[in-house]
Amino acid sequence: MSFGYGVGDVIAVLGLFERIAIELRNYKDAPLQFQQLRAELDLLRGTLKRVLSLKPEGDAECETLEQIRAIAIYCVQPLQSVADKMRSKESSLGHFRTTRSLVSIGTRLHWSMIDQTDVEGLRKVLLSQMTAINTLLSIQQPRMLLDIRGQMKRMIRAIKAIPLHLTLDIVQLDDVHGESWALPLQACRTCESFREILLFVVYANKRPGANYITQNLSAVTQAKTGKGVDQETWEAMIKPGFHIEQAVILKGSHSSKRCLNPKCAGMLQDEVLEFEDRQVCNLCSRSSKTAFTTTPLIGLCNEAPYSHHPVERFTSRTNTKGSFGPQLPPISMDEQIGTFLRGKLLQPAEPIQDIEQAYRRLGEDPNHAMANAYVGLAMLLAIGETRSVDQIDIARNHLEVAVESDSSTPENWYLLSRASAIYQESRCPSFWITLGILYFNIGQSRDCLDALTKAVELNAHIWEPWYNLGVLYDSCNGQHSDAADAFYKCLERNPELCNVRARLEAQQAYAGDINDEFLGDTLIHEGRLTTG
């Protein structure tokens, strides 16, 4: 070697350690200073052999190893001095171990040639070099820890990148709990197949969040850009290695400054992506995005009190008009909200208060979806009083604009289909019966009664609307006398309906205060509305 110390020099030093240590071990009943010297020689020799056998993996380790070699070489002079003094009396080191003759007495005298000061001096040198080695190794340990930390980071990055380097094409999904999934691309080609994987794989066994998938209350965005991915853009955007994030959709109001988790005291901070802005909690990293949705104009499942007489019920329309107007949804916070890391908050936009405000918004924007829906609904509610074909046509036009401007609102489609059906054939009893069945199935008993009463007014000689009226009265507030009257009129028009006769007898028995056990045997609870 051109610089530093050669391996042969170090081996020679270790040989000196070995020779002196062997002689000291063979020195029976040696004084205390020799015993201590032997222990320190063994310790330093073992440490040097262990350290010098290591293979350095970096420049820092090579430098440390070179310094330890220098320490070993530094021990040559005191070791050689002791060895020379031990050989000054005898050519070979030894002690009086094999013979008792006077000739061999000289083999014991060579130990007396080594003064105690020589032993103490050698011990001091050895102890100082041991201290130096320990210092070097202690400095090397933080370096090793830093290297281990760097290696761990590289391993973590490599593990995270494994799903992206599989031979099978995958889609990387970060679910609402923050867990990453490698989903096969072949099974995610369509939005429907992706939804099935969510239901049966990602959120299987009633995992928290499954109800949101079932009710279509989840949103998917591209992880890096925040670009939304929906059913229309899914097939165009999906590709190998596509990274998406999922968030649950929460309806209702929520603080724009506090974390979604009620148990977290963190504050929300703005995060700007390429296609969306979101807010992230500074403590738990939960993210949320606020979007505004159309305020419902009517309650599609609204129940109202009923009169026992169809005419009285039909003339009291004040309750219907009273329910017309903006209905703000209640705050809906799932009990498992604390487990979700991403949420999309749907908050209702500022509602329209009256027809004048609706027309003002239409003056500013003729395509305003909420204003057109409001005007269309107002006209539909007045149809029963005016029965104007032109008014029905105008209402339908407003609702068509509302659907074109905001096709994601089911209420607009509902109102448009209702207006279109009335426009096409407003005096067809079968249509009003079908409309009554629709109202009955969605829980709008009040509107169901209006539609069936309209069918009776248009043609009182058919049995279907009377039967449906009987079923409606039977299911609402126990109006058994009205139900019996409707079933009786149904049988007058078609006496061959055996199930209707059984219902009539049950209703008459109930009206006659027959006990519940008898009713349980005769009353038919499950009766389907029919269109004839």
PDB file of C-alpha atoms in Angstrom, residues 198-328:
ATOM      1  CA  LEU A 198     -65.908  -1.782  -4.012  1.00  0.00           C
ATOM      2  CA  LEU A 199     -68.979  -3.595  -2.684  1.00  0.00           C
ATOM      3  CA  PHE A 200     -67.646  -7.157  -2.662  1.00  0.00           C
ATOM      4  CA  VAL A 201     -63.902  -6.678  -2.108  1.00  0.00           C
ATOM      5  CA  VAL A 202     -62.902  -3.297  -0.680  1.00  0.00           C
ATOM      6  CA  TYR A 203     -65.940  -2.851   1.588  1.00  0.00           C
ATOM      7  CA  ALA A 204     -66.932  -6.475   2.075  1.00  0.00           C
ATOM      8  CA  ASN A 205     -68.272  -7.896   5.355  1.00  0.00           C
ATOM      9  CA  LYS A 206     -70.050  -4.641   6.291  1.00  0.00           C
ATOM     10  CA  ARG A 207     -66.817  -2.678   6.494  1.00  0.00           C
ATOM     11  CA  PRO A 208     -67.435   0.961   7.514  1.00  0.00           C
ATOM     12  CA  GLY A 209     -68.312   2.901   4.391  1.00  0.00           C
ATOM     13  CA  ALA A 210     -70.221   0.098   2.625  1.00  0.00           C
ATOM     14  CA  ASN A 211     -73.548   1.889   3.056  1.00  0.00           C
ATOM     15  CA  TYR A 212     -72.186   4.912   1.226  1.00  0.00           C
ATOM     16  CA  ILE A 213     -71.256   2.724  -1.753  1.00  0.00           C
ATOM     17  CA  THR A 214     -74.683   1.078  -1.772  1.00  0.00           C
ATOM     18  CA  GLN A 215     -76.428   4.471  -1.759  1.00  0.00           C
ATOM     19  CA  ASN A 216     -74.034   5.956  -4.373  1.00  0.00           C
ATOM     20  CA  LEU A 217     -72.726   8.443  -1.811  1.00  0.00           C
ATOM     21  CA  SER A 218     -69.072   8.328  -2.835  1.00  0.00           C
ATOM     22  CA  ALA A 219     -66.901  10.371  -5.179  1.00  0.00           C
ATOM     23  CA  VAL A 220     -63.733   9.367  -7.041  1.00  0.00           C
ATOM     24  CA  THR A 221     -60.986  11.792  -8.096  1.00  0.00           C
ATOM     25  CA  GLN A 222     -57.531  11.517  -9.601  1.00  0.00           C
ATOM     26  CA  ALA A 223     -55.025  11.508  -6.744  1.00  0.00           C
ATOM     27  CA  LYS A 224     -52.493  14.051  -8.008  1.00  0.00           C
ATOM     28  CA  THR A 225     -54.723  16.526  -9.833  1.00  0.00           C
ATOM     29  CA  GLY A 226     -58.072  16.220  -8.040  1.00  0.00           C
ATOM     30  CA  LYS A 227     -59.917  15.785 -11.338  1.00  0.00           C
ATOM     31  CA  GLY A 228     -63.280  14.116 -10.844  1.00  0.00           C
ATOM     32  CA  VAL A 229     -63.907  10.696 -12.375  1.00  0.00           C
ATOM     33  CA  ASP A 230     -67.554   9.794 -13.014  1.00  0.00           C
ATOM     34  CA  GLN A 231     -69.514   7.307 -15.092  1.00  0.00           C
ATOM     35  CA  GLU A 232     -69.209   9.413 -18.251  1.00  0.00           C
ATOM     36  CA  THR A 233     -65.430   9.920 -18.083  1.00  0.00           C
ATOM     37  CA  TRP A 234     -64.428   6.616 -16.467  1.00  0.00           C
ATOM     38  CA  GLU A 235     -63.624   4.562 -19.561  1.00  0.00           C
ATOM     39  CA  ALA A 236     -61.704   7.434 -21.170  1.00  0.00           C
ATOM     40  CA  MET A 237     -59.512   8.088 -18.110  1.00  0.00           C
ATOM     41  CA  ILE A 238     -58.884   4.569 -16.848  1.00  0.00           C
ATOM     42  CA  LYS A 239     -55.416   3.241 -17.746  1.00  0.00           C
ATOM     43  CA  PRO A 240     -52.623   1.076 -16.239  1.00  0.00           C
ATOM     44  CA  GLY A 241     -51.234   2.581 -13.034  1.00  0.00           C
ATOM     45  CA  PHE A 242     -54.144   5.013 -12.717  1.00  0.00           C
ATOM     46  CA  HIS A 243     -54.118   6.410  -9.141  1.00  0.00           C
ATOM     47  CA  ILE A 244     -57.478   7.469  -7.721  1.00  0.00           C
ATOM     48  CA  GLU A 245     -58.812   8.581  -4.343  1.00  0.00           C
ATOM     49  CA  GLN A 246     -62.242   7.906  -2.920  1.00  0.00           C
ATOM     50  CA  ALA A 247     -64.260  10.178  -0.644  1.00  0.00           C
ATOM     51  CA  VAL A 248     -67.653   9.733   1.028  1.00  0.00           C
ATOM     52  CA  ILE A 249     -70.419  12.215   0.245  1.00  0.00           C
ATOM     53  CA  LEU A 250     -71.931  13.812   3.340  1.00  0.00           C
ATOM     54  CA  LYS A 251     -75.142  15.759   2.993  1.00  0.00           C
ATOM     55  CA  GLY A 252     -75.763  18.689   5.293  1.00  0.00           C
ATOM     56  CA  SER A 253     -73.989  21.643   6.829  1.00  0.00           C
ATOM     57  CA  HIS A 254     -70.575  21.473   8.454  1.00  0.00           C
ATOM     58  CA  SER A 255     -68.040  23.930   9.785  1.00  0.00           C
ATOM     59  CA  SER A 256     -65.571  25.129   7.149  1.00  0.00           C
ATOM     60  CA  LYS A 257     -62.805  25.479   9.763  1.00  0.00           C
ATOM     61  CA  ARG A 258     -63.059  22.331  11.914  1.00  0.00           C
ATOM     62  CA  CYS A 259     -61.994  18.772  11.122  1.00  0.00           C
ATOM     63  CA  LEU A 260     -64.581  16.239   9.948  1.00  0.00           C
ATOM     64  CA  ASN A 261     -63.776  14.025  12.924  1.00  0.00           C
ATOM     65  CA  PRO A 262     -65.760  15.330  15.909  1.00  0.00           C
ATOM     66  CA  LYS A 263     -63.039  14.010  18.257  1.00  0.00           C
ATOM     67  CA  CYS A 264     -60.236  15.889  16.489  1.00  0.00           C
ATOM     68  CA  ALA A 265     -59.413  19.454  17.549  1.00  0.00           C
ATOM     69  CA  GLY A 266     -57.470  20.232  14.373  1.00  0.00           C
ATOM     70  CA  MET A 267     -58.146  23.130  12.035  1.00  0.00           C
ATOM     71  CA  LEU A 268     -58.606  22.943   8.268  1.00  0.00           C
ATOM     72  CA  GLN A 269     -56.026  24.404   5.915  1.00  0.00           C
ATOM     73  CA  ASP A 270     -56.500  25.102   2.205  1.00  0.00           C
ATOM     74  CA  GLU A 271     -54.846  22.801  -0.333  1.00  0.00           C
ATOM     75  CA  VAL A 272     -54.920  23.759  -4.012  1.00  0.00           C
ATOM     76  CA  LEU A 273     -54.766  21.042  -6.679  1.00  0.00           C
ATOM     77  CA  GLU A 274     -54.962  21.410 -10.432  1.00  0.00           C
ATOM     78  CA  PHE A 275     -58.694  20.724 -10.720  1.00  0.00           C
ATOM     79  CA  GLU A 276     -60.062  21.255  -7.213  1.00  0.00           C
ATOM     80  CA  ASP A 277     -59.491  23.019  -3.928  1.00  0.00           C
ATOM     81  CA  ARG A 278     -59.775  21.061  -0.716  1.00  0.00           C
ATOM     82  CA  GLN A 279     -59.184  21.551   2.971  1.00  0.00           C
ATOM     83  CA  VAL A 280     -56.841  19.356   5.037  1.00  0.00           C
ATOM     84  CA  CYS A 281     -56.735  18.996   8.834  1.00  0.00           C
ATOM     85  CA  ASN A 282     -53.412  20.072  10.309  1.00  0.00           C
ATOM     86  CA  LEU A 283     -53.484  17.256  12.898  1.00  0.00           C
ATOM     87  CA  CYS A 284     -54.979  14.099  11.381  1.00  0.00           C
ATOM     88  CA  SER A 285     -54.613  14.964   7.634  1.00  0.00           C
ATOM     89  CA  ARG A 286     -58.315  14.384   6.942  1.00  0.00           C
ATOM     90  CA  SER A 287     -59.397  16.204   3.786  1.00  0.00           C
ATOM     91  CA  SER A 288     -62.762  17.610   2.781  1.00  0.00           C
ATOM     92  CA  LYS A 289     -64.266  19.462  -0.144  1.00  0.00           C
ATOM     93  CA  THR A 290     -67.458  21.495  -0.078  1.00  0.00           C
ATOM     94  CA  ALA A 291     -69.882  21.491  -3.023  1.00  0.00           C
ATOM     95  CA  PHE A 292     -73.267  23.170  -3.288  1.00  0.00           C
ATOM     96  CA  THR A 293     -76.360  21.293  -4.415  1.00  0.00           C
ATOM     97  CA  THR A 294     -79.840  22.314  -5.438  1.00  0.00           C
ATOM     98  CA  THR A 295     -82.293  22.839  -2.587  1.00  0.00           C
ATOM     99  CA  PRO A 296     -85.305  20.470  -2.862  1.00  0.00           C
ATOM    100  CA  LEU A 297     -88.552  22.229  -3.732  1.00  0.00           C
ATOM    101  CA  ILE A 298     -90.893  19.501  -2.483  1.00  0.00           C
ATOM    102  CA  GLY A 299     -90.750  16.571  -0.107  1.00  0.00           C
ATOM    103  CA  LEU A 300     -91.195  13.501  -2.292  1.00  0.00           C
ATOM    104  CA  CYS A 301     -92.111  11.350   0.715  1.00  0.00           C
ATOM    105  CA  ASN A 302     -94.073  13.928   2.644  1.00  0.00           C
ATOM    106  CA  GLU A 303     -97.087  12.677   4.603  1.00  0.00           C
ATOM    107  CA  ALA A 304    -100.009  14.888   5.577  1.00  0.00           C
ATOM    108  CA  PRO A 305    -103.176  14.452   7.665  1.00  0.00           C
ATOM    109  CA  TYR A 306    -106.207  13.160   5.828  1.00  0.00           C
ATOM    110  CA  SER A 307    -109.900  13.791   5.852  1.00  0.00           C
ATOM    111  CA  HIS A 308    -112.324  10.863   5.938  1.00  0.00           C
ATOM    112  CA  HIS A 309    -114.197  12.209   2.960  1.00  0.00           C
ATOM    113  CA  PRO A 310    -112.603  12.536  -0.485  1.00  0.00           C
ATOM    114  CA  VAL A 311    -114.426  15.793  -1.238  1.00  0.00           C
ATOM    115  CA  GLU A 312    -113.371  17.426   2.027  1.00  0.00           C
ATOM    116  CA  ARG A 313    -109.863  16.119   1.489  1.00  0.00           C
ATOM    117  CA  PHE A 314    -109.759  17.355  -2.097  1.00  0.00           C
ATOM    118  CA  THR A 315    -110.944  20.868  -1.265  1.00  0.00           C
ATOM    119  CA  SER A 316    -108.410  21.419   1.528  1.00  0.00           C
ATOM    120  CA  ARG A 317    -105.372  22.127  -0.632  1.00  0.00           C
ATOM    121  CA  THR A 318    -103.873  24.699   1.708  1.00  0.00           C
ATOM    122  CA  ASN A 319    -101.687  22.078   3.323  1.00  0.00           C
ATOM    123  CA  THR A 320    -100.226  21.118  -0.057  1.00  0.00           C
ATOM    124  CA  LYS A 321     -99.368  24.674  -0.902  1.00  0.00           C
ATOM    125  CA  GLY A 322     -97.950  25.170   2.550  1.00  0.00           C
ATOM    126  CA  SER A 323     -95.408  22.400   1.927  1.00  0.00           C
ATOM    127  CA  PHE A 324     -94.385  23.966  -1.371  1.00  0.00           C
ATOM    128  CA  GLY A 325     -91.133  25.887  -1.059  1.00  0.00           C
ATOM    129  CA  PRO A 326     -87.516  25.350  -0.062  1.00  0.00           C
ATOM    130  CA  GLN A 327     -86.940  22.426   2.254  1.00  0.00           C
ATOM    131  CA  LEU A 328     -83.457  22.502   3.840  1.00  0.00           C
TER     132      LEU A 328
END
